[in-house]
Amino acid sequence: MERKVHVTSSGRTMVTLIPGDGIGPEVVSAARRVVEAAGARVEWEERQAGASVFKKGIASGVPQDTLESIRKSRVVLKGPLETPVGFGEKSANVTLRKLFETYGNIRPVREFPGVRTPYSGRGVDLVMVRENVEDLYAGIEHMETPGVAQCLKIISRKGCEKIVRLAFEVALAEGRKRVHCATKSNIMKFTEGMMKRTFEAVAREYPQIEAQHIIVDNCAHQLVKKPEQFDVIVTTNMNGDILSDLTSALIGGLGFAPSANIGSEVAIFEAVHGSAPKYAGKNVINPTALILTAALMLRHIGEMTAAVAVEQGVLAALEDGVLTRDVVGDAGAVSTTAFTEAVISRLGRKPKQAKVREYRPLSLPSVSSAPDFVKVARRRVVGVDVFVESTLPVEQLGKSVEGLVAGSPVELKMVESRGTKIYPSTGTMTDTVDHYRCRLMQRDSAGDLTEAQVLEVLTLVGAKHRWMHVEKLNEFDGVPGFTRAQGED
Ligand code: NAP
């Protein structure tokens, strides 16, 4: 699929430039200078987002003219944006990623010359490909009772397919041999399991790439123990958030970690790090992450020569021992601007030892735009889970619900608390809270519960118990679309 860019009348690619908060303006200025010095044909349109916008009372942190600029340019280079602490405003970063459906977060890390870490000499060189818009980051949270909170983990087959295909395309574009998929599918069989199953299906289309699934906790363990075994890792949003900070630490920290948020329509390029407010305006921070982010952007817009020149400039400067405070401490460190100038003076100079990969343009995956992406031949509702708030002892609650639904199309199969069956009693020592799930299955095992029957069940249970939500128990093509509770037979 072709990437979308806006080429101006002067033949330059338009890029929306967002300086951001804290150290943002310093790193953005560094990256801009390097891109211009590399001769890339870019036309910047500067726009605001983040703290200054929140202060104006715009709750999203992203004003209309910024959104309009992005809609036109389709390419953004941005500094970090502060997230206000509290319940009101949401992260402007996440808002931008979601508004433009940048579903793939690409975070490459590699060993840098002159940057000593416990892993130096091991040749760490990998790319994390993190799903960027789904999962717990859908941000759907509810207080179910005054003392029980819930966050929904939304994973779609379509979202999995897009990110998995992107990971394989990254591997092809960068001449990499292996893709690992890191999930917690052993525990979350539907959500994380969907990522695993999609990975295994899509991998068949890329026989030239070795595909391997790994449980995410072992992936964290292996990344610390033997990171050089990894080439590309694809994973869900929350896993990727944590693993990618870990991988940043392997190569010298956040000052060296670039990232790209890729969507079918828009791409947003930003460093992994935040606004590091204590360093704002001090000219001491490391601009490498955003300079390398700009190189990712240059590759995206087809400025391959300039991208290589920038990467070479950074590697050559580091090889020459030009290092910022985060690497060498105060003694011997150069300033942000001095580092930037060192890169500019070495643009396109082949590093003595460090290698620059040969990149091919990344081919963006094309996935059906149909909302009902996965079709089934047969479906039916075999029961309902009704979640109720109750302070009754569970024996009393169970008997009460059994009585309430007597004569209805469903019967109580079990009551659970926080995922473990506690009624009928299994004699376990499970602690309980005031949040219960009553699993009500159809009496007619071949039937299909209607909408009216679901409402009838809710009315019956709701007559005596406060319910928070209900989940239909679907069966798709004869396969149950719900998991058992711990201890449920
Ligand atoms: P942070 O800004 O990334 O800073 C954490 C620490 O990382 C800094 O104190 C510093 O470590 C080091 N660091 C980060 N960038 C560096 C650089 N370029 N050069 C050298 N060292 C660097 O994380 P935070 O303090 O958790 O977050 C601050 C604000 O940024 C928050 O409002 C957060 O929401 C926001 N944020 C935004 C983004 C984004 O825009 N994409 C991402 C993350 C966080 P030392 O203290 O050890 O020197």
XYZ file of C-alpha atoms and ligand atoms in Angstrom:
537
model
C 0.000 0.000 0.000
C 1.361 3.415 -0.949
C 2.217 5.808 1.879
C 0.403 9.127 1.823
C 2.316 12.403 1.786
C 1.541 15.934 0.607
C 4.027 17.322 -1.886
C 3.897 21.132 -2.064
C 4.062 23.202 -5.264
C 7.801 23.623 -4.671
C 8.225 19.832 -4.786
C 8.842 19.480 -1.057
C 7.140 17.043 1.298
C 5.006 18.827 3.869
C 5.648 17.844 7.484
C 3.643 19.090 10.468
C 6.175 20.022 13.153
C 5.070 20.050 16.804
C 7.762 21.382 19.187
C 6.002 19.978 22.277
C 6.726 20.552 25.956
C 9.717 20.541 28.295
C 12.790 19.458 26.321
C 10.614 19.097 23.213
C 11.558 22.396 21.521
C 15.273 21.635 21.988
C 15.180 18.149 20.463
C 12.794 19.203 17.698
C 15.070 22.096 16.778
C 18.063 19.707 16.695
C 16.232 17.246 14.432
C 15.013 20.013 12.143
C 18.516 21.421 11.704
C 19.914 17.959 10.907
C 17.164 17.168 8.379
C 17.702 20.493 6.609
C 21.482 20.070 6.605
C 21.058 16.584 5.099
C 19.400 18.248 2.104
C 16.004 16.618 2.525
C 13.251 18.321 0.538
C 10.901 19.015 3.430
C 8.529 21.920 4.072
C 7.625 22.341 7.747
C 4.311 23.597 9.043
C 4.704 24.360 12.742
C 1.720 23.659 14.974
C 1.066 23.387 18.707
C -0.201 20.588 20.993
C 0.220 19.708 24.663
C 0.607 21.860 27.783
C 0.143 25.290 26.155
C -3.066 24.043 24.541
C -4.433 22.462 27.734
C -3.807 25.828 29.436
C -6.086 27.489 26.876
C -8.872 25.178 28.063
C -8.815 22.802 25.076
C -9.347 19.487 26.882
C -7.919 17.278 24.121
C -4.599 19.182 24.090
C -4.752 19.248 20.279
C -6.334 22.322 18.604
C -8.238 22.275 15.320
C -5.522 23.929 13.223
C -3.063 21.216 14.293
C -5.541 18.520 13.291
C -6.123 20.260 9.956
C -2.399 20.500 9.278
C -1.978 16.765 9.975
C -4.968 15.904 7.801
C -3.207 17.686 4.967
C 0.435 16.702 5.520
C -0.132 13.091 6.722
C 3.348 13.255 8.279
C 4.187 14.625 11.740
C 7.488 15.147 13.538
C 6.757 15.954 17.150
C 8.390 16.613 20.482
C 7.047 15.033 23.674
C 3.810 16.337 25.146
C 3.178 16.533 28.867
C 0.179 14.624 30.145
C -1.674 16.577 32.819
C -1.951 14.555 36.019
C -5.552 14.000 37.110
C -8.752 12.524 35.857
C -9.915 15.227 33.433
C -7.591 15.550 30.462
C -6.377 12.590 28.450
C -2.860 12.294 27.022
C -2.569 14.455 23.885
C -0.045 11.912 22.573
C -2.515 9.071 22.799
C -5.226 11.323 21.338
C -3.081 12.053 18.278
C -2.187 8.389 17.803
C -5.825 7.367 18.029
C -7.414 10.178 16.019
C -5.242 9.256 13.062
C -5.338 5.497 13.681
C -1.571 5.125 13.825
C -1.923 1.476 14.699
C 1.735 0.509 14.640
C 4.456 1.795 16.909
C 7.910 0.948 15.592
C 10.792 1.278 18.040
C 14.227 0.246 16.813
C 17.135 -0.090 19.256
C 20.751 -0.841 18.451
C 24.077 -0.761 20.167
C 25.806 2.595 19.699
C 29.546 3.106 19.514
C 31.010 4.815 22.569
C 27.858 4.313 24.643
C 28.899 1.860 27.352
C 26.165 -0.351 28.763
C 26.245 -3.780 30.425
C 25.386 -5.107 26.953
C 28.169 -3.424 25.014
C 29.809 -5.752 22.506
C 26.811 -8.055 22.220
C 25.459 -6.450 19.054
C 21.939 -5.640 20.257
C 19.990 -4.593 17.162
C 16.241 -5.153 17.196
C 12.905 -3.543 16.413
C 9.876 -3.583 18.677
C 6.609 -3.384 16.747
C 3.855 -2.522 19.205
C 0.135 -2.397 18.498
C -0.713 1.192 19.274
C -4.439 1.815 19.565
C -6.205 -1.208 21.046
C -5.824 -3.301 24.196
C -6.121 -1.674 27.625
C -5.246 1.617 25.905
C -8.729 1.743 24.447
C -9.144 3.521 27.780
C -12.551 2.018 28.554
C -12.627 2.049 32.341
C -15.497 1.903 34.799
C -15.924 1.919 38.539
C -18.123 -1.160 38.792
C -18.823 -0.698 42.468
C -17.393 1.990 44.768
C -14.493 -0.374 45.458
C -14.007 -2.295 42.196
C -12.595 -0.860 38.969
C -12.551 -2.426 35.533
C -10.588 -1.730 32.339
C -11.618 -3.443 29.126
C -8.936 -5.101 27.034
C -10.178 -4.737 23.457
C -8.298 -6.732 20.838
C -9.599 -7.122 17.298
C -8.664 -9.642 14.658
C -8.275 -6.751 12.210
C -5.974 -4.848 14.615
C -3.858 -7.985 15.075
C -3.615 -8.568 11.358
C -2.504 -5.012 10.647
C 0.243 -5.022 13.271
C 1.480 -8.516 12.466
C 1.702 -7.709 8.753
C 3.498 -4.468 9.583
C 6.048 -6.409 11.649
C 6.789 -8.789 8.774
C 7.048 -5.845 6.363
C 9.499 -4.128 8.747
C 11.559 -7.333 8.752
C 11.602 -7.364 4.928
C 12.398 -3.645 4.615
C 15.328 -3.960 7.012
C 16.663 -7.296 5.760
C 15.890 -9.018 9.069
C 15.515 -12.759 9.419
C 13.282 -13.436 12.421
C 10.026 -12.147 13.932
C 8.985 -13.070 17.461
C 5.425 -12.530 18.638
C 5.234 -11.906 22.392
C 1.875 -12.552 24.051
C 0.241 -13.733 27.256
C -1.977 -16.138 25.299
C -1.558 -18.852 27.939
C -3.682 -16.758 30.334
C -5.764 -14.491 28.057
C -6.769 -17.008 25.430
C -9.132 -14.810 23.452
C -7.424 -11.410 23.546
C -3.706 -12.198 23.630
C -4.533 -15.531 21.971
C -5.980 -13.671 18.988
C -2.629 -11.982 18.442
C -0.834 -15.333 18.613
C -3.249 -17.080 16.249
C -3.174 -14.187 13.772
C 0.626 -14.182 13.891
C 0.744 -17.896 13.144
C -1.677 -17.499 10.224
C 0.025 -14.453 8.669
C 3.519 -15.936 9.150
C 2.709 -18.546 6.493
C 2.682 -15.762 3.910
C 6.277 -14.826 4.818
C 8.127 -18.161 4.520
C 11.472 -16.373 4.122
C 11.178 -14.978 7.686
C 11.520 -17.226 10.736
C 8.437 -16.787 12.938
C 8.391 -17.712 16.608
C 5.881 -17.159 19.399
C 7.173 -16.374 22.879
C 5.290 -15.862 26.152
C 5.722 -12.205 27.033
C 7.189 -12.702 30.507
C 9.810 -15.026 29.076
C 10.414 -12.431 26.364
C 11.270 -9.864 29.079
C 13.546 -12.431 30.717
C 15.254 -13.315 27.425
C 15.653 -9.643 26.499
C 17.653 -9.074 29.662
C 19.557 -12.359 29.379
C 20.317 -12.602 25.665
C 18.911 -9.617 23.738
C 21.036 -10.291 20.664
C 18.791 -13.272 19.796
C 15.967 -10.896 18.774
C 15.472 -9.233 15.407
C 11.836 -8.022 15.323
C 9.320 -8.435 18.169
C 5.633 -7.829 17.545
C 3.238 -7.532 20.467
C 0.070 -6.037 21.904
C -0.091 -2.478 23.229
C 0.474 -2.949 26.967
C 3.170 -5.613 26.511
C 4.870 -3.402 23.955
C 4.772 -0.349 26.167
C 6.711 -2.150 28.881
C 9.044 -4.184 26.657
C 10.031 -1.206 24.548
C 11.160 0.817 27.567
C 13.164 -2.230 28.577
C 14.780 -2.441 25.135
C 15.574 1.311 25.256
C 17.498 0.696 28.451
C 19.598 -2.040 26.789
C 21.315 0.450 24.501
C 21.860 3.472 26.720
C 18.475 4.821 27.706
C 15.704 7.019 26.455
C 18.068 9.541 24.904
C 18.762 6.970 22.168
C 15.306 5.545 21.462
C 13.494 6.727 18.307
C 9.983 5.748 17.333
C 7.447 5.923 14.530
C 3.671 5.678 14.838
C 2.500 4.269 11.539
C -1.040 4.312 10.180
C -2.528 3.710 6.757
C -3.265 7.435 6.397
C -0.907 9.288 8.748
C 2.495 8.672 10.344
C 3.609 10.423 13.532
C 7.297 10.417 14.381
C 8.406 11.051 17.972
C 11.103 9.933 20.395
C 10.162 7.350 23.024
C 11.094 9.740 25.829
C 8.854 12.287 27.476
C 9.279 15.997 28.168
C 11.863 15.508 30.995
C 10.797 18.877 32.477
C 13.741 19.176 34.885
C 16.096 19.533 31.906
C 13.935 21.941 29.887
C 15.872 24.883 28.462
C 19.215 23.727 29.937
C 20.800 22.601 26.651
C 22.028 19.361 28.249
C 19.777 16.594 26.982
C 20.579 14.072 24.305
C 18.850 14.849 20.974
C 19.880 11.499 19.383
C 16.453 9.896 19.858
C 14.665 12.615 17.917
C 17.406 12.927 15.297
C 17.114 9.181 14.629
C 13.331 9.565 14.688
C 13.741 12.129 11.917
C 15.770 9.529 9.978
C 12.811 7.138 10.289
C 10.597 9.935 8.964
C 12.934 10.560 6.040
C 12.734 6.878 5.099
C 8.950 7.074 5.316
C 8.758 9.999 2.903
C 11.200 8.363 0.497
C 14.260 10.512 1.311
C 16.411 7.397 1.617
C 19.758 9.105 0.914
C 19.195 11.825 3.508
C 18.042 9.173 6.011
C 21.263 7.196 5.606
C 23.329 10.393 5.848
C 21.650 11.277 9.164
C 22.164 7.814 10.623
C 25.797 7.850 9.521
C 26.279 11.319 11.034
C 24.981 10.167 14.420
C 27.112 7.007 14.428
C 30.220 8.907 13.320
C 29.746 11.546 16.047
C 29.343 8.867 18.711
C 32.374 6.964 17.400
C 34.363 10.181 17.726
C 33.409 10.318 21.406
C 30.950 13.213 21.107
C 28.688 12.337 24.028
C 26.001 14.065 26.052
C 25.501 14.219 29.812
C 23.208 11.159 29.987
C 26.144 9.020 28.758
C 29.224 10.511 30.410
C 27.877 12.621 33.270
C 28.833 16.293 33.611
C 32.563 15.894 32.968
C 33.376 15.800 29.279
C 29.781 16.044 28.097
C 28.821 18.218 25.154
C 25.672 20.312 25.062
C 22.566 19.489 23.014
C 23.492 22.072 20.404
C 27.149 20.967 20.249
C 26.056 17.366 19.699
C 23.707 18.503 16.929
C 26.511 20.421 15.243
C 28.792 17.378 15.521
C 26.177 15.286 13.700
C 25.698 17.962 11.030
C 29.438 18.160 10.390
C 29.567 14.356 9.897
C 26.436 13.878 7.773
C 27.014 11.121 5.228
C 30.430 10.245 6.658
C 30.766 6.478 6.816
C 31.299 5.395 10.420
C 34.584 3.534 10.949
C 33.043 0.405 12.443
C 29.358 0.793 13.181
C 27.174 -0.517 10.376
C 24.210 1.251 8.795
C 21.631 -1.161 7.447
C 20.512 -1.134 3.871
C 16.869 -0.212 4.046
C 14.207 -0.782 1.452
C 11.066 1.368 1.591
C 8.576 -0.099 4.081
C 5.539 -1.493 2.313
C 2.456 -0.610 4.364
C 0.069 -3.535 4.795
C -3.316 -3.352 3.193
C -6.134 -4.870 5.258
C -9.841 -4.895 4.357
C -11.674 -1.780 5.507
C -14.876 -3.749 6.217
C -16.004 -3.282 9.825
C -17.324 -6.879 10.024
C -13.942 -8.210 9.091
C -14.477 -11.743 10.436
C -17.610 -13.532 9.280
C -19.168 -16.637 10.808
C -21.778 -18.981 9.343
C -23.603 -19.744 12.608
C -23.961 -17.849 15.842
C -26.171 -18.140 18.895
C -26.383 -16.827 22.436
C -26.188 -19.740 24.872
C -26.440 -17.751 28.085
C -25.581 -14.511 29.872
C -23.117 -13.402 32.504
C -24.787 -10.856 34.762
C -22.414 -8.895 36.984
C -23.999 -7.825 40.257
C -22.956 -5.757 43.225
C -23.868 -7.517 46.466
C -22.802 -7.643 50.082
C -24.699 -10.879 50.728
C -22.788 -14.049 51.621
C -22.355 -15.847 48.308
C -24.528 -18.853 49.340
C -27.388 -16.426 49.930
C -26.734 -14.576 46.676
C -26.614 -17.823 44.675
C -29.857 -19.134 46.154
C -31.546 -15.789 45.624
C -30.580 -15.641 41.917
C -31.641 -19.277 41.443
C -35.039 -18.401 42.861
C -35.376 -15.252 40.760
C -34.704 -17.023 37.441
C -36.792 -20.131 38.233
C -39.234 -20.556 35.368
C -37.201 -18.318 33.019
C -35.252 -19.575 29.957
C -31.987 -19.660 31.970
C -30.614 -21.336 35.084
C -27.731 -20.333 37.335
C -24.599 -22.317 36.531
C -22.264 -20.617 38.963
C -21.293 -17.406 40.740
C -17.707 -16.205 40.687
C -15.724 -13.388 42.241
C -12.701 -11.915 40.447
C -12.581 -14.881 38.079
C -12.881 -17.759 40.573
C -16.009 -19.880 41.020
C -17.332 -19.667 44.586
C -20.919 -20.923 44.192
C -21.874 -23.744 44.310
C -19.078 -23.947 46.858
C -15.883 -25.669 45.784
C -14.500 -25.525 49.330
C -11.760 -23.071 48.365
C -10.425 -20.115 50.329
C -11.134 -17.409 47.745
C -11.459 -13.922 49.204
C -14.473 -12.044 47.863
C -15.428 -8.469 47.103
C -18.848 -6.965 46.385
C -18.537 -7.743 42.657
C -19.974 -11.048 41.440
C -20.580 -12.650 38.097
C -23.653 -14.850 37.835
C -23.369 -17.240 34.884
C -26.841 -18.027 33.600
C -27.025 -20.709 30.911
C -29.978 -21.550 28.673
C -32.068 -24.463 29.868
C -32.590 -25.521 26.249
C -29.020 -26.424 25.316
C -29.777 -26.107 21.594
C -31.573 -22.754 21.798
C -30.577 -19.188 20.968
C -31.396 -16.624 23.648
C -33.287 -13.677 22.148
C -32.762 -10.002 22.990
C -36.121 -10.003 24.798
C -35.102 -13.024 26.863
C -31.819 -11.349 27.867
C -33.781 -8.303 29.010
C -36.209 -10.557 30.882
C -33.291 -12.183 32.745
C -31.896 -8.765 33.650
C -35.263 -7.624 34.930
C -35.612 -10.755 37.058
C -32.131 -10.498 38.605
C -32.371 -6.700 38.862
C -35.545 -7.007 40.966
C -33.389 -7.927 43.966
C -29.777 -7.211 43.001
C -27.979 -4.178 41.613
C -26.417 -5.235 38.272
C -23.513 -3.384 36.612
C -23.237 -5.037 33.256
C -24.162 -8.050 31.247
C -22.186 -10.107 28.770
C -23.883 -12.358 26.255
C -22.326 -15.801 26.033
C -21.889 -16.195 22.285
C -21.100 -19.302 20.349
C -19.604 -18.703 16.896
C -19.659 -21.621 14.466
C -20.153 -23.969 17.408
C -17.150 -22.637 19.355
C -17.836 -20.991 22.737
C -16.781 -17.318 22.711
C -16.292 -17.152 26.467
C -13.858 -18.599 28.938
C -14.554 -20.655 32.023
C -14.030 -19.212 35.472
C -11.221 -20.671 37.547
C -12.710 -23.814 39.094
C -15.707 -23.918 36.719
C -16.314 -27.308 35.084
P 10.740 11.338 30.543
O 10.327 12.724 30.214
O 11.031 10.458 29.396
O 12.024 11.438 31.472
C 12.478 10.393 32.287
C 13.973 10.426 32.417
O 14.581 9.883 31.246
C 14.612 11.816 32.532
O 14.496 12.314 33.817
C 16.015 11.484 32.096
O 16.689 10.656 33.068
C 15.789 10.549 30.945
N 15.637 11.207 29.643
C 14.496 11.345 28.915
N 14.769 11.924 27.746
C 16.083 12.165 27.712
C 16.955 12.744 26.751
N 16.520 13.173 25.551
N 18.262 12.854 27.067
C 18.730 12.402 28.228
N 17.966 11.836 29.187
C 16.651 11.712 28.917
O 9.625 10.618 31.437
P 8.686 11.175 32.605
O 9.506 12.034 33.513
O 8.011 10.005 33.147
O 7.599 12.054 31.871
C 7.603 13.489 31.800
C 6.393 13.955 30.996
O 6.500 13.494 29.650
C 5.050 13.438 31.517
O 4.109 14.480 31.472
C 4.688 12.323 30.566
O 3.302 12.163 30.474
C 5.271 12.864 29.269
N 5.596 11.820 28.276
C 5.344 12.120 26.984
C 5.678 11.206 26.000
C 5.396 11.563 24.574
O 5.150 12.692 24.267
N 5.422 10.615 23.647
C 6.296 9.997 26.337
C 6.574 9.731 27.669
C 6.216 10.670 28.642
P 17.578 11.127 34.312
O 16.630 11.754 35.272
O 18.148 9.833 34.804
O 18.615 12.071 33.800
